[in-house]
Short mmCIF file of C-alpha atoms in Angstrom, two decimals:
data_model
loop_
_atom_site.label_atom_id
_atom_site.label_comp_id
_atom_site.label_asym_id
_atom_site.label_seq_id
_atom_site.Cartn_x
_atom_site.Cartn_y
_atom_site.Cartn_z
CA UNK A 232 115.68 70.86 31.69
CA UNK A 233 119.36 70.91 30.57
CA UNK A 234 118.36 69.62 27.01
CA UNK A 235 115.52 72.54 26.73
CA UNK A 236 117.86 74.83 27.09
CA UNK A 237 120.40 73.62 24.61
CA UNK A 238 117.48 73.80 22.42
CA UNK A 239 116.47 77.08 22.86
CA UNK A 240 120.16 78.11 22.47
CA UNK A 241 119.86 76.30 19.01
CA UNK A 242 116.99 77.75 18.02
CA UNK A 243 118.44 81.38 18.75
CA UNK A 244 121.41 80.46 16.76
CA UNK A 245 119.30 79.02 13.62
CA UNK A 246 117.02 82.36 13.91
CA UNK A 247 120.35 84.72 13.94
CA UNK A 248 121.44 82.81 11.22
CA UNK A 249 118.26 82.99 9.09
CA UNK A 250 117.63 86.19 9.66
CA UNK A 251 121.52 86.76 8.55
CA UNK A 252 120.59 85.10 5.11
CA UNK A 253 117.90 87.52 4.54
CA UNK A 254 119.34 90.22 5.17
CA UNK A 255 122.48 89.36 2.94
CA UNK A 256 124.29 89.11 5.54
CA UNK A 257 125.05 92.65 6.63
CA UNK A 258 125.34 94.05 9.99
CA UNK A 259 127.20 97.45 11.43
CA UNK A 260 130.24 96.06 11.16
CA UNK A 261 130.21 94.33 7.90
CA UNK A 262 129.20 97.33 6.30
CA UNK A 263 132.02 99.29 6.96
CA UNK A 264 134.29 95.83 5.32
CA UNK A 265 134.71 95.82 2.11
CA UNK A 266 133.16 93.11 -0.27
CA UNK A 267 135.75 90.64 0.09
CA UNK A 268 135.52 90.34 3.30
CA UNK A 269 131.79 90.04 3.16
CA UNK A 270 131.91 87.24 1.36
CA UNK A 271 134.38 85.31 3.38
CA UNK A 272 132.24 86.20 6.44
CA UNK A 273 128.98 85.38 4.51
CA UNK A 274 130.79 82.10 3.67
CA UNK A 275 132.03 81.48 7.14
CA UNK A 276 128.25 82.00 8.42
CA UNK A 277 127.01 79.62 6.01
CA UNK A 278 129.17 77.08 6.84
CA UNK A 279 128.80 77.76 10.38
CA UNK A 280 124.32 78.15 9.88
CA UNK A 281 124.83 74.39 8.10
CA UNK A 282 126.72 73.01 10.73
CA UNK A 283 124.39 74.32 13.33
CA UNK A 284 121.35 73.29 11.50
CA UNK A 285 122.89 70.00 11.30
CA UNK A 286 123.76 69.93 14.99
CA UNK A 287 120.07 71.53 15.79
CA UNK A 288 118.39 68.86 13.76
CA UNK A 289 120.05 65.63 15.65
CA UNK A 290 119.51 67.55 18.69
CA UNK A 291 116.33 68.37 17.77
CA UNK A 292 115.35 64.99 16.93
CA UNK A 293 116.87 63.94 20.76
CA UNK A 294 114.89 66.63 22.46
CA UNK A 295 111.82 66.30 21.00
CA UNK A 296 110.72 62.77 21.89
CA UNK A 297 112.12 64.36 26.01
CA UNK A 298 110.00 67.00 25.25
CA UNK A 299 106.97 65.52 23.99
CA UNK A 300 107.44 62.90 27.15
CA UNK A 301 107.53 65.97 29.73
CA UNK A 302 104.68 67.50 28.16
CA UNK A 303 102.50 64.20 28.39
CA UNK A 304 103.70 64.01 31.80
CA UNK A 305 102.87 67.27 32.77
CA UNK A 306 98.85 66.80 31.61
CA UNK A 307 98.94 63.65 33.00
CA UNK A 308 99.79 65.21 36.33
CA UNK A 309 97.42 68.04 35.55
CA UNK A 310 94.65 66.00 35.09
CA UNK A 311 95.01 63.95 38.16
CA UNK A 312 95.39 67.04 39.80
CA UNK A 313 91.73 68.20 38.42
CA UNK A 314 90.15 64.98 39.74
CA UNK A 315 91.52 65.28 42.93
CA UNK A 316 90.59 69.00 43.08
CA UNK A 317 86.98 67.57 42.44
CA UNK A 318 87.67 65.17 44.97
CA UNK A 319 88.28 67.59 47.55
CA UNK A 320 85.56 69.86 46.56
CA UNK A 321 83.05 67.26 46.79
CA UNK A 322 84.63 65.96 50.24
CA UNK A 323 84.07 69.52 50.86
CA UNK A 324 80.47 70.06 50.02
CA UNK A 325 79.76 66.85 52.16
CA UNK A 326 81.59 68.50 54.94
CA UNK A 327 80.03 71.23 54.76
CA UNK A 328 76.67 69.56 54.91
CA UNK A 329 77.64 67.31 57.27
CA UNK A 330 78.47 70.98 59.39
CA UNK A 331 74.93 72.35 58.88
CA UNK A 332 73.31 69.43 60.33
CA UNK A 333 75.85 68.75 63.04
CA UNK A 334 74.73 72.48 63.79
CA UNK A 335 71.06 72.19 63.66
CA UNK A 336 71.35 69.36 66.02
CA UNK A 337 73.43 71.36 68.21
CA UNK A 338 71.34 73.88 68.11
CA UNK A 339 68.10 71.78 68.57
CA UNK A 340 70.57 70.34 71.90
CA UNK A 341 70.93 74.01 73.10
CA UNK A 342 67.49 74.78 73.48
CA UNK A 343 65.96 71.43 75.06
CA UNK A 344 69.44 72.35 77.37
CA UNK A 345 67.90 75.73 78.13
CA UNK A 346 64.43 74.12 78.27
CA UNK A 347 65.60 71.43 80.61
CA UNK A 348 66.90 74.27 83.15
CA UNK A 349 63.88 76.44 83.08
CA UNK A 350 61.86 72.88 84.53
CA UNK A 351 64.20 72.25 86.90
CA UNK A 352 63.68 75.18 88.23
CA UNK A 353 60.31 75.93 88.12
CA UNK A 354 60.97 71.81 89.92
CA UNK A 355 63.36 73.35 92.47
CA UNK A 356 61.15 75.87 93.43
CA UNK A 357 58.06 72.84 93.92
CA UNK A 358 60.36 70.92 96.26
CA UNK A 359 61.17 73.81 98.20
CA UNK A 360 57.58 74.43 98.62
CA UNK A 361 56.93 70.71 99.26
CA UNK A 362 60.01 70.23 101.81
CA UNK A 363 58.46 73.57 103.56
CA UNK A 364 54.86 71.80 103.40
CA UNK A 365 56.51 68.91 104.43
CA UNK A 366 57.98 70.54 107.46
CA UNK A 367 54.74 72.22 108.34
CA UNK A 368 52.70 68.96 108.52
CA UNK A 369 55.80 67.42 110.70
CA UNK A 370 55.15 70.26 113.02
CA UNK A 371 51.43 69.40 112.84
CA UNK A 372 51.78 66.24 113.17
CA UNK A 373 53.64 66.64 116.27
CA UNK A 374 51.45 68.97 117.59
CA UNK A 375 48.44 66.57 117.16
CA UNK A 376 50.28 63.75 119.01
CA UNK A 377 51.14 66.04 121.93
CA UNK A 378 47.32 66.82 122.12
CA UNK A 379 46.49 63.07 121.79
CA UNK A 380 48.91 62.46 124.63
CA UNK A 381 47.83 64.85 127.34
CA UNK A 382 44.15 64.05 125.89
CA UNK A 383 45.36 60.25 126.62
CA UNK A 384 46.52 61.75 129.65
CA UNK A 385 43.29 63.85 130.87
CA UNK A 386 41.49 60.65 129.84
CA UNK A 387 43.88 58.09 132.00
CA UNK A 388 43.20 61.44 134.57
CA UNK A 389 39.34 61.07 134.40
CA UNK A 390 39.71 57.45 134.36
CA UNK A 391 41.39 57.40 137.89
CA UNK A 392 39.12 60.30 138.69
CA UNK A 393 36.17 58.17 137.72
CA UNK A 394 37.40 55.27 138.85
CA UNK A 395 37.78 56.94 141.92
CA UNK A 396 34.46 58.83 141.88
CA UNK A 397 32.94 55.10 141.54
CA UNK A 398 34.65 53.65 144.19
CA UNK A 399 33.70 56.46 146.49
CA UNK A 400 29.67 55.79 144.87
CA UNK A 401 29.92 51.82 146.04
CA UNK A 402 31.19 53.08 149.11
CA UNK A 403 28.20 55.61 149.85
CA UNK A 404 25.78 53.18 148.73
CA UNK A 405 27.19 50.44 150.75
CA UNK A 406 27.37 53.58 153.86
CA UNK A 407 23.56 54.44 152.91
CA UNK A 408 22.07 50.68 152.90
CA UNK A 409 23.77 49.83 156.17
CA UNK A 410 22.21 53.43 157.38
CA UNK A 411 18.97 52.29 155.91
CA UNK A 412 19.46 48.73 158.14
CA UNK A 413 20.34 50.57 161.38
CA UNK A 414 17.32 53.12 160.73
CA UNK A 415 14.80 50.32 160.02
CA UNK A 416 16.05 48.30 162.38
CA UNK A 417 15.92 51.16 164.94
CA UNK A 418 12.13 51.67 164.17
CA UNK A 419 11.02 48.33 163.93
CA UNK A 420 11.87 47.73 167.89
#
């Protein structure tokens, strides 16, 4: 950077002194001199425009090759920097794609989500139904067994009753044959 700008300051100083030359060497203030002293000063720029072309052209021949370097540098980096700007735009684009199906899937997701709630709902609202079926056939169920018990009951009931009601038959017809005895007997003497 240091060498640029000792050749830029060069340059400047080779243009002034160039442009001197053309121009005969006359400025606002050598006008006013007289000729004499123009041509010491036109002498003293001469001398002073060789030594600094001298000095310009050993720098120049210094800087240049630094130059040259920087500048092969510099697109060298710029060109790596355009591939991996491509790079990063086609890591981008994939990314990007990769995005729009992540977020068809996740939206696909979303509604079998929603989907899946509106069954088990519409399931909640069966069990409820089935538990409250359920909970009417218990109540059935144990009203059936009551009836089967006191009908076990009424029929244990008759059982005795009939049991009972034959006992008290055998014991008429055994009464009635020993009547019949006695009353044949009794009309047979």
């Amino acid at each position: 950077m240091r060498s640029a700008a000792v050749f830029l300051v060069l340059l400047l100083c080779l243009h002034w002194t160039w442009a001197q030359g053309e121009s005969g060497g006359e400025t606002e203030n050598n006008i006013t001199q007289s000729d004499e002293e123009n041509k010491n000063i036109e002498v003293q720029f001469e001398i002073q425009g060789v030594e600094t072309s001298l000095d310009q052209s050993s720098s120049q021949t210094n800087i240049t090759p630094d130059i040259w370097a920087e500048l092969k540098e510099l697109r060298d980096m710029a060109i790596e920097q355009k591939v991996e700007l491509r790079n990063s735009k086609s890591k981008i684009e994939k990314l990007e794609q990769d995005n729009t199906v992540i977020k068809a899937r996740m939206s696909f997701s979303e509604n079998e989500v929603e989907e899946l709630k509106r069954e088990n709902m519409v399931l909640k609202a069966r069990l409820s139904i089935s538990d409250s079926k359920v909970e009417e056939l218990k109540r059935e169920n144990t009203d059936l067994l009551n009836r089967v018990t006191a009908s076990e009951n009424k029929n244990t009931a008759l059982e005795a009753r009939m049991s009972s009601s034959e006992k008290e038959v055998e014991e008429l017809k055994r009464v009635n044959a020993n009547f019949s005895k006695v009353a044949f007997s009794v009309g047979s003497q």
